[in-house]
Coordinates of C-alpha atoms in Angstrom, one line a residue:
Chain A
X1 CA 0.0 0.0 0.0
X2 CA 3.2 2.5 1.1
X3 CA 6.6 2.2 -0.6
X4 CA 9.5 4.4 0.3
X5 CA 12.3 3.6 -2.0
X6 CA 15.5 5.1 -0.8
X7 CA 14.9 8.8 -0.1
X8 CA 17.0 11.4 1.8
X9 CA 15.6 14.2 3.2
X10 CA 17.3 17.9 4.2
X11 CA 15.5 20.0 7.1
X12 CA 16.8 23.0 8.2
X13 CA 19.8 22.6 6.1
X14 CA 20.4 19.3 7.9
X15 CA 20.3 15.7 6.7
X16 CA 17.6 14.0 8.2
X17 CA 16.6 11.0 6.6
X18 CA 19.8 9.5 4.0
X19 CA 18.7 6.8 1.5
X20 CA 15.8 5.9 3.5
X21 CA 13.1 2.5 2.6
X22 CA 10.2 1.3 4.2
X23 CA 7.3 -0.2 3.5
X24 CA 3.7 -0.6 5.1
X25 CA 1.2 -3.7 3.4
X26 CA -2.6 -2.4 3.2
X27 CA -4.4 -2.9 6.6
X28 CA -1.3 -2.5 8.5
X29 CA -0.8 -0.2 11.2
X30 CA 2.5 1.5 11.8
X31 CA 4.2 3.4 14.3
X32 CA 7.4 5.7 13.1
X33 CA 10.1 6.3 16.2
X34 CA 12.9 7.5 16.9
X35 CA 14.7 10.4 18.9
X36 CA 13.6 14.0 18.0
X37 CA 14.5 15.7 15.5
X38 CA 15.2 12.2 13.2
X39 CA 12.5 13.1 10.9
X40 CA 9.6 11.5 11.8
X41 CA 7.3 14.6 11.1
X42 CA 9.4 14.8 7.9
X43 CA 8.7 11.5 6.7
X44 CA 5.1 11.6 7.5
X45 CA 4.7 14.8 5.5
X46 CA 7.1 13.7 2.6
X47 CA 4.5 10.3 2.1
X48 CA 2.6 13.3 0.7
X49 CA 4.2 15.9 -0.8
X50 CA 4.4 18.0 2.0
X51 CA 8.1 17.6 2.6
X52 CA 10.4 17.8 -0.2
X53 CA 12.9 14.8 -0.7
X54 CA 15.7 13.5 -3.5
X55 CA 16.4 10.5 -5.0
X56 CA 14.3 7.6 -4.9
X57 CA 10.5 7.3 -5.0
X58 CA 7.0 6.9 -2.7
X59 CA 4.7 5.2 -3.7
X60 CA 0.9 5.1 -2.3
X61 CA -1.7 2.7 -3.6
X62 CA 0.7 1.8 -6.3
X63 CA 0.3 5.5 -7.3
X64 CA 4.4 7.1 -7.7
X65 CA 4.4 10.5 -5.8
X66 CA 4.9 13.6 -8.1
X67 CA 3.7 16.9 -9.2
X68 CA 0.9 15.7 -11.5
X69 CA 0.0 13.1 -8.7
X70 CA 0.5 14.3 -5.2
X71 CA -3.6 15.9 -5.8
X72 CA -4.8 12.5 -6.3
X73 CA -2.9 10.9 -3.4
X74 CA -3.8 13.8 -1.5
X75 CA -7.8 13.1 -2.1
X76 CA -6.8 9.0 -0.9
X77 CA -5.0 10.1 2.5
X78 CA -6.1 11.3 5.6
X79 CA -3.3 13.4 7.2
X80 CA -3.3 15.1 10.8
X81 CA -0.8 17.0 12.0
X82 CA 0.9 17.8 15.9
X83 CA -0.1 20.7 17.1
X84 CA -2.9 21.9 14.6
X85 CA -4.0 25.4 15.3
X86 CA -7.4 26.4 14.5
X87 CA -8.5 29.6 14.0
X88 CA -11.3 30.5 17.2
X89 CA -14.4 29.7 15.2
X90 CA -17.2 27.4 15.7
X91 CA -16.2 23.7 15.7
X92 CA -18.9 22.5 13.7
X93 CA -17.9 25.1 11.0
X94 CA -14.6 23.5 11.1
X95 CA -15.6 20.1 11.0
X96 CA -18.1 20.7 8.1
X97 CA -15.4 22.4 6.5
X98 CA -13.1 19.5 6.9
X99 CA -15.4 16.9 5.7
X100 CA -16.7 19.0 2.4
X101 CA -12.5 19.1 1.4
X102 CA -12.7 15.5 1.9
X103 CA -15.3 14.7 -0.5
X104 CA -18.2 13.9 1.8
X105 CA -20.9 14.7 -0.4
X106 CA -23.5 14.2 2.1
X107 CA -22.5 16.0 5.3
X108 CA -26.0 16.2 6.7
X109 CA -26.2 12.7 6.9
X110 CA -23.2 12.1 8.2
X111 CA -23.6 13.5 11.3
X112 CA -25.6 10.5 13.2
X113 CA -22.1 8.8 12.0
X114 CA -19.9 11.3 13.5
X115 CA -21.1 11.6 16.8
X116 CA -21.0 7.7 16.8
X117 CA -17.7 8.2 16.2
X118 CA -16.6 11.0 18.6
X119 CA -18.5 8.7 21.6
X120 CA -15.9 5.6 20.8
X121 CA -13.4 8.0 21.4
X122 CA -14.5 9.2 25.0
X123 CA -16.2 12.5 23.9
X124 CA -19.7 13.9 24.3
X125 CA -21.2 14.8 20.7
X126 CA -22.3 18.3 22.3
X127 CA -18.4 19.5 22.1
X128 CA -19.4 19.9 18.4
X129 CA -21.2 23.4 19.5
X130 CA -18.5 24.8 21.3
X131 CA -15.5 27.0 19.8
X132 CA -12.2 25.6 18.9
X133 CA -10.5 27.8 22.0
X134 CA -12.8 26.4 24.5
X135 CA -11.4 22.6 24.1
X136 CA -8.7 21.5 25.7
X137 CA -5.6 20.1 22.9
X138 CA -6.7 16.5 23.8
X139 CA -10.3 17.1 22.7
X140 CA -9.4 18.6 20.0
X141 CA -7.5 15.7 18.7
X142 CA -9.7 13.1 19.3
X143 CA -12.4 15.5 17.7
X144 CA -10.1 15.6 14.1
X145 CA -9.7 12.0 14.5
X146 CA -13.5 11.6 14.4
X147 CA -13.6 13.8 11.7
X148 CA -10.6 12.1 9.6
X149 CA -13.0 9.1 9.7
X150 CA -15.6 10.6 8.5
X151 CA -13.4 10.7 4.9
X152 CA -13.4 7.2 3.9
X153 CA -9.9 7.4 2.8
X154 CA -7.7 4.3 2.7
X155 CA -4.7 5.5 4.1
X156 CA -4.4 7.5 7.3
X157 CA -1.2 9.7 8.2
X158 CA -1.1 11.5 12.1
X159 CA 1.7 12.7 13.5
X160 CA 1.4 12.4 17.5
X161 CA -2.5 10.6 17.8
X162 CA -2.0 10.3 21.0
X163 CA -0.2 13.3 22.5
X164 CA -1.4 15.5 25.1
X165 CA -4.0 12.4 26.4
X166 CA -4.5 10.5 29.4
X167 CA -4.0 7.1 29.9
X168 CA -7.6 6.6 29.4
X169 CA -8.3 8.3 26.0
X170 CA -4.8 7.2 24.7
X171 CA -6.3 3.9 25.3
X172 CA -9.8 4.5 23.7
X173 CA -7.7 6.1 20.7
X174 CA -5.4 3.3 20.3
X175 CA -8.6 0.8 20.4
X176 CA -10.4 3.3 17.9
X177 CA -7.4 3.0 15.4
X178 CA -6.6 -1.1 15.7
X179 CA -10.9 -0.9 15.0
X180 CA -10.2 1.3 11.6
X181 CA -7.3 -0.6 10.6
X182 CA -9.5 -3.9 10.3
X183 CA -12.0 -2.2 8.3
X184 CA -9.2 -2.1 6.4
X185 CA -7.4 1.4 6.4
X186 CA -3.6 1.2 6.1
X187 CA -2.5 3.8 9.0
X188 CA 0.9 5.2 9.8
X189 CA 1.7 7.1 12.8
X190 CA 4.5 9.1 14.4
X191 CA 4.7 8.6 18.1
X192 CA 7.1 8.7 21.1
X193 CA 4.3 6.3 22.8
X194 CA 6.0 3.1 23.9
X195 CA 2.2 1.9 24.6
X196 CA 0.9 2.5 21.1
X197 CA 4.1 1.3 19.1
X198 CA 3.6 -1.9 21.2
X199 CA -0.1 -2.2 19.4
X200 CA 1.0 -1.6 16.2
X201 CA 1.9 -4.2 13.5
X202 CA 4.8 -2.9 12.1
X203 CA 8.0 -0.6 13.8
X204 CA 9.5 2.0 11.0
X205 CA 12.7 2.8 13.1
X206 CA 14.2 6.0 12.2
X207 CA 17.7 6.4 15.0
Chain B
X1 CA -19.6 81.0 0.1
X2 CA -15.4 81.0 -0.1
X3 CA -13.6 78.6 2.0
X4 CA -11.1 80.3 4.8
X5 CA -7.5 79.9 3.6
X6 CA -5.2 78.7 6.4
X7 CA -2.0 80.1 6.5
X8 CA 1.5 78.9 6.5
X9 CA 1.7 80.6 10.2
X10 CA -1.6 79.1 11.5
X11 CA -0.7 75.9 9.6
X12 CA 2.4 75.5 11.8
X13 CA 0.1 76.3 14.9
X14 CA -1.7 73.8 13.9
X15 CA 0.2 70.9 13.1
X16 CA 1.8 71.3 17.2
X17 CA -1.4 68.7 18.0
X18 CA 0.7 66.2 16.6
X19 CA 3.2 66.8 19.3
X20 CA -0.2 64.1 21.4
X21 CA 0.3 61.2 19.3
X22 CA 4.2 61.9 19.2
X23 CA 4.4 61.6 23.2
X24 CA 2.5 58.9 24.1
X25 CA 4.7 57.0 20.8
X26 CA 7.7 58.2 22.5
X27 CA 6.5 57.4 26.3
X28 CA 5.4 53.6 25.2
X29 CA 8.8 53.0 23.3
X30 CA 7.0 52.0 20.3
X31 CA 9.5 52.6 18.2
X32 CA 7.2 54.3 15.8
X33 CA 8.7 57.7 16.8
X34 CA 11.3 58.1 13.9
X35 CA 8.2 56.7 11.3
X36 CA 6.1 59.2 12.8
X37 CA 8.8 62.6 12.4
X38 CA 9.7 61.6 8.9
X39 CA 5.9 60.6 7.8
X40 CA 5.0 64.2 9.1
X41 CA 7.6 65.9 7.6
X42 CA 7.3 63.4 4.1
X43 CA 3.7 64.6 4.0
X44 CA 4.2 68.2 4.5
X45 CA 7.1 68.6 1.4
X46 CA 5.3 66.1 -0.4
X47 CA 1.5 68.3 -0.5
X48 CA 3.9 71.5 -1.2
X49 CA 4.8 69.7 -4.4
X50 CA 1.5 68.2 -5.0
X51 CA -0.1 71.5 -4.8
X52 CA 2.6 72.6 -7.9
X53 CA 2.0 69.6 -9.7
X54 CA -1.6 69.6 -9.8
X55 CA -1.4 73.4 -10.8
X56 CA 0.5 72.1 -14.1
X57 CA -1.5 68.7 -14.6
X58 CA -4.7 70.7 -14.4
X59 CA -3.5 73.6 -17.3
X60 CA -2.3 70.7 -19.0
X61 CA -5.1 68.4 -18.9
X62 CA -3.5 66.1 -21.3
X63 CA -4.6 62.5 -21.0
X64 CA -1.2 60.9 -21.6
X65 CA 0.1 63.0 -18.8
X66 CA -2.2 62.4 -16.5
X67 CA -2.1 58.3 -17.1
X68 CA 1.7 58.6 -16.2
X69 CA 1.1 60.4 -13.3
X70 CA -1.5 58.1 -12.3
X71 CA 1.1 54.9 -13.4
X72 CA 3.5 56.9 -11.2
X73 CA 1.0 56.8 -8.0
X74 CA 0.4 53.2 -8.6
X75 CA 4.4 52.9 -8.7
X76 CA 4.6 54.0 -5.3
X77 CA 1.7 52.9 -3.8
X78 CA 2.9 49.1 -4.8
X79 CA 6.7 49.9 -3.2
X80 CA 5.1 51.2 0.4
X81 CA 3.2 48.2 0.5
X82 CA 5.7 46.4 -0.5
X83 CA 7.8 47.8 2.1
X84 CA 5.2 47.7 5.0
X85 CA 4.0 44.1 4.4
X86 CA 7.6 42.2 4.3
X87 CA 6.5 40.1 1.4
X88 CA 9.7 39.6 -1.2
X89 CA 9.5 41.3 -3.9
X90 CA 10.0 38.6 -6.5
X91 CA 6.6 37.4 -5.0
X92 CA 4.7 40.4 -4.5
X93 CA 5.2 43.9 -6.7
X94 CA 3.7 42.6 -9.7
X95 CA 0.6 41.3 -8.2
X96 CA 0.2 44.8 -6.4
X97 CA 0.7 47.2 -9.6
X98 CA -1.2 44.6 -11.9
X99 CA -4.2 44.8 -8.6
X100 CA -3.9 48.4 -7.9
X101 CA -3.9 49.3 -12.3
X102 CA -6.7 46.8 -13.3
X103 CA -8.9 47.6 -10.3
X104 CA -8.4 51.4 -10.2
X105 CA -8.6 51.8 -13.8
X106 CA -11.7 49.6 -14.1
X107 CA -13.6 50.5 -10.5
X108 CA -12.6 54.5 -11.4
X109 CA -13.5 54.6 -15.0
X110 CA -16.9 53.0 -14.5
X111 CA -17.3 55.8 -11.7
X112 CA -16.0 58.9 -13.7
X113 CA -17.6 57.5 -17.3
X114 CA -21.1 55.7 -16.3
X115 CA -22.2 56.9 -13.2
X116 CA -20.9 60.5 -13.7
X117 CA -21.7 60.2 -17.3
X118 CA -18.2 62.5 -18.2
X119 CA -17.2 63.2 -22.2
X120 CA -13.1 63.0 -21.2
X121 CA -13.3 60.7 -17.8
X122 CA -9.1 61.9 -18.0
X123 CA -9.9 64.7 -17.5
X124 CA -6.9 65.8 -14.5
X125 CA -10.2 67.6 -12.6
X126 CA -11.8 64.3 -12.1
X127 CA -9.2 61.4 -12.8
X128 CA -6.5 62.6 -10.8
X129 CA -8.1 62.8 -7.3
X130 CA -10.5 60.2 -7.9
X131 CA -7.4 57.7 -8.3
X132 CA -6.0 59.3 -5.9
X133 CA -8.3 58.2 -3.6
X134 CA -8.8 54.8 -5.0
X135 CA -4.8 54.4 -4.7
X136 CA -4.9 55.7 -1.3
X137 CA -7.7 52.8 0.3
X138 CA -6.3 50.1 -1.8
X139 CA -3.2 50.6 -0.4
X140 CA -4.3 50.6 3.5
X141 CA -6.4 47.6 3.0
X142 CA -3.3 45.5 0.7
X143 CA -1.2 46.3 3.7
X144 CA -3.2 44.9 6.5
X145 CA -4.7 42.3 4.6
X146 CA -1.9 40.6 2.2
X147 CA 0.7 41.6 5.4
X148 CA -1.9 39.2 7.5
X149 CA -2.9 36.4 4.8
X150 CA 1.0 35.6 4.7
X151 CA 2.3 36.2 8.6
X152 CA -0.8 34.3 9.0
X153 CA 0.2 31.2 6.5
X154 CA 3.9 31.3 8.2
X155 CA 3.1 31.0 11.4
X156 CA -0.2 28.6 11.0
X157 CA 1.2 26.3 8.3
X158 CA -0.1 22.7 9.8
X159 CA -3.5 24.3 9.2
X160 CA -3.0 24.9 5.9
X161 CA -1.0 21.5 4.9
X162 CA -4.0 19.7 6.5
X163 CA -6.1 20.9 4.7
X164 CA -3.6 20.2 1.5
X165 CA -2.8 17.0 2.6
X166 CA -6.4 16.2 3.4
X167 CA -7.4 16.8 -0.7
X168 CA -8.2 20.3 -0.6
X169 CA -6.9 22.6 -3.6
X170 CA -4.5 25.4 -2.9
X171 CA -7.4 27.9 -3.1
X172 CA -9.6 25.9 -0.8
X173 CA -6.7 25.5 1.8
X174 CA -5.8 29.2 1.6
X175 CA -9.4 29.6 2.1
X176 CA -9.0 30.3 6.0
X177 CA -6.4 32.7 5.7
X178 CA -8.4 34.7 3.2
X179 CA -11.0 35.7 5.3
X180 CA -8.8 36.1 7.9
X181 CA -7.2 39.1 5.8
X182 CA -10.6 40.0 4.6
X183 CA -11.9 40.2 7.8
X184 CA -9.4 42.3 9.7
X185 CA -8.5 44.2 6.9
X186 CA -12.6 45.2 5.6
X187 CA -13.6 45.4 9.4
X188 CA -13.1 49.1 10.3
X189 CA -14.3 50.1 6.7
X190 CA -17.4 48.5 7.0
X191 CA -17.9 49.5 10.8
X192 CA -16.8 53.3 9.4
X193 CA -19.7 52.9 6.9
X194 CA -22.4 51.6 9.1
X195 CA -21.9 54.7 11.3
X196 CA -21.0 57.6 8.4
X197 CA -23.6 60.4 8.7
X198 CA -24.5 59.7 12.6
X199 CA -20.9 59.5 14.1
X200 CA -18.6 59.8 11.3
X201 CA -18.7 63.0 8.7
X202 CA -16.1 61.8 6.0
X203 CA -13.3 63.8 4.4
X204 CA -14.4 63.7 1.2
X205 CA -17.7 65.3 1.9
X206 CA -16.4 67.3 4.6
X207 CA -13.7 69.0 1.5
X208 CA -16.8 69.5 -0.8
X209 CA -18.7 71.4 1.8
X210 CA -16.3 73.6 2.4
X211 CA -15.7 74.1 -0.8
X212 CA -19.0 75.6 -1.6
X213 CA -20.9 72.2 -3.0
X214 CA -24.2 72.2 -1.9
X215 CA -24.6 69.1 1.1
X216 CA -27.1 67.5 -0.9
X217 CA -24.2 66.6 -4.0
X218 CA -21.5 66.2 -1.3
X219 CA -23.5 63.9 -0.2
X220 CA -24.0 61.8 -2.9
X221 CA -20.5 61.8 -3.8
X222 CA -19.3 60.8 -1.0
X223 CA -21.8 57.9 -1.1
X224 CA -19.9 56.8 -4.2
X225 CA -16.7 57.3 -2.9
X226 CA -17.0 54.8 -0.1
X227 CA -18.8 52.3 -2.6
X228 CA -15.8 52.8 -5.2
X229 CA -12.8 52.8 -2.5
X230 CA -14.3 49.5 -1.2
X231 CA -15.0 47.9 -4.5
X232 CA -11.2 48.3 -5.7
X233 CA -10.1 47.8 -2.6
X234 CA -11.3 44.1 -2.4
X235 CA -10.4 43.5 -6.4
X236 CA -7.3 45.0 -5.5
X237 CA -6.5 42.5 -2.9
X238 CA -8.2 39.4 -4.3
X239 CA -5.7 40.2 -7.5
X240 CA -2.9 41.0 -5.1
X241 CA -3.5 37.7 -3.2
X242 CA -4.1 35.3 -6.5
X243 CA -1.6 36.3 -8.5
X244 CA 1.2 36.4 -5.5
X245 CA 0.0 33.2 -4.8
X246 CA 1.4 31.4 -7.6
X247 CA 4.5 32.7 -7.1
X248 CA 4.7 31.8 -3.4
X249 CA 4.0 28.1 -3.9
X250 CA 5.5 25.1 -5.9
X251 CA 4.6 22.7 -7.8
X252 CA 3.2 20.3 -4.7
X253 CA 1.4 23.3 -2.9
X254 CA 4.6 23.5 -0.5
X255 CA 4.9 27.6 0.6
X256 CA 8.1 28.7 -0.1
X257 CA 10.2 31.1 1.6
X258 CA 8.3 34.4 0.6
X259 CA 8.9 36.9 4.0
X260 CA 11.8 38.9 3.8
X261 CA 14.4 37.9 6.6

């Protein structure tokens, strides 16, 4: 499902990642470690275009990553980043938002779905009506991770899922994500969590 | 009735108020106190020399002369903002002057030809200061609003590659950063607006007044002026904004390095 076919990648004028393979089969899960600052984030964003890299290829879905391409491997991934700042509007304009770049077509009758979803992972569905500022960084998360599986896309990218949580969320998200991963979604995720890179299928070790 | 000339004596008299906003700069260390000297003293030599200019522009009244001076206005309208937002110039000048010609040309010639019905709409009477104004408002509302749209993109850029990376097209993921621009930029203009006539009495209609024009045509007038300054203000920026935005990402939607610095 993911190829990465000896890549290096430069950050901050440094070279993270040198002639660099991995690979994930579809319906895997896998976690990326490593020490900070080895590139994890980098990786995560090269898988689609969001980092730039030489040499080599990627490959998602048997699709080769390039200009002409990265739209269409784009519209197939989900992709949360650490750290995402919202602006301080209304959540629900921010998740309708998110799922109408997605392609939901029907967001209206999606929602029963969604709130489904955001109650696996330990939330009430009324957070929806509050503003972005008056969540903590936790809820938030777990809120975009409801809404990322709202796309319906095959491959899922997040960088940190469960960062900033308890115990027990980290828990309900790692049980929400071994759940999506045998529906079939191919997921890869940075983390410094020994607890979730012990659930995963397959270690991408970066040190 | 004749308006009350000022003279150079009084004017000086005058012009001591802006010893307020100079001390309270100072007292703050805002660092806006050498802006503020030389802004005063730009503005003073510079309407000295307008006031010769226009003298000539007017006897002349030559349409070719007057579309250089406006090209000239445009010129430096697009350097200040330039200047003021940070933005590189590889990325930015062109967008401006293309956003600040096409929108004042089109937004002031549909003023000065249809709505004021004029045989010679370059005429220096009319085309001059109504440009002038037009230049003036596009370039206050490019500066807040482009300066925000890309501080706002540097410092939020996981918002805008997950949207990217999440399918969204570069316009839909710049989307958010738009209206941010739009809002803080349009926000005071269109608070000014709601209020003009019941707390605010604008310049424009303020100048005609006391310049003998009867209230009820300063009046419409200035009703136009607020319409046209915020019509090319937004084409302006939505120009200055698309067009700078192709040169300020590549080929995968990655921003590229456009502040100066």
């Amino acid at each position: 499902m993911l190829e990465v076919n000896d890549i290096s990648i430069q950050f901050g004028g440094e070279q993270v990642l040198q002639n660099f393979s991995c690979r994930v089969e579809k319906g895997g899960l896998a976690c990326v470690v490593g020490r900070s600052g080895c590139g994890k984030t980098s990786l995560l964003k090269a898988l689609i275009g969001l980092t730039p890299y030489c040499g080599g290829t990627i490959r998602i879905a048997g699709t080769e990553l390039n200009e002409s391409s990265c739209a269409f491997v784009r519209k197939i991934t989900a992709y949360l980043p650490q750290e995402l700042v919202f602006p301080n509007e209304d959540i629900m304009d921010i998740v309708l938002q998110t799922l109408r770049i997605g392609g939901v077509k029907n967001v209206r009758l999606s929602m029963p779905l969604l709130h489904q979803n955001i109650q696996r992972l330990g939330l009430e569905p009324e957070l929806l009506d509050k503003r972005m500022a008056e969540i903590s960084g936790g809820q938030r998360q777990r809120v975009m991770i409801a809404v990322l599986s709202m796309l319906d896309k095959q491959v899922w990218l997040l960088d940190e899922p469960t960062a900033a949580l308890d115990e027990k969320s980290r828990d309900l998200v790692i049980r929400f994500l071994i759940e999506e991963q045998r529906c079939g979604k191919t997921i890869v995720a940075v983390s410094h969590d020994p607890v979730f890179a012990s659930r995963c299928s397959t270690i991408i070790r970066l040190d | 009735m004749g308006t009350i000339d000022i003279s150079y004596i009084s004017l000086l008299v005058g012009m001591l108020l802006l010893l307020i906003p100079i001390f309270y700069i100072w007292y703050y260390e805002t660092k806006l106190l050498k802006a503020i000297c030389i802004g005063a003293v730009r503005m003073v030599v510079q309407m000295l020399f307008i006031g010769v200019y226009l003298r000539y522009l007017f006897e002349w009244d030559n349409p070719v002369i007057n579309s250089v001076w406006v090209f000239i206005m445009v010129y430096i309208a697009s350097e200040t903002a330039l200047t003021r937002t940070r933005v590189k110039r590889s990325v930015l000048m062109m967008p401006l002057v293309i956003g600040f010609v096409v929108a004042g040309v089109l937004i002031g010639l549909y003023f000065l030809g249809i709505v004021l019905k004029l045989d010679n709409v370059f005429s220096a009477q009319y085309f001059i200061p109504i440009m002038g104004i037009l230049l003036g408002n596009m370039l206050t509302v490019n500066v807040i609003a482009v300066g925000t749209f890309y501080s706002t993109l540097q410092r939020e850029q996981n918002l805008y590659y997950f949207l990217l990376g999440n399918g969204a097209s570069r316009s839909e993921a710049l989307k958010p950063f738009v209206r941010q621009a739009i809002v803080k930029s349009f926000s005071p203009t269109i608070a000014n607006m709601a209020v003009m006539g019941l707390v605010s009495l604008p310049g424009t209609m303020i100048g005609q007044i006391l310049g003998g024009s009867s209230p009820h045509v300063a009046i419409k007038y200035q009703i136009m002026i607020v319409v046209i300054t915020m019509s090319a203000s937004m084409l302006s920026l939505m120009i200055a904004i698309q067009l700078s935005s192709k040169r300020a990402f590549d080929g995968y939607g990655r921003m590229k390095q456009v502040m100066k610095g």
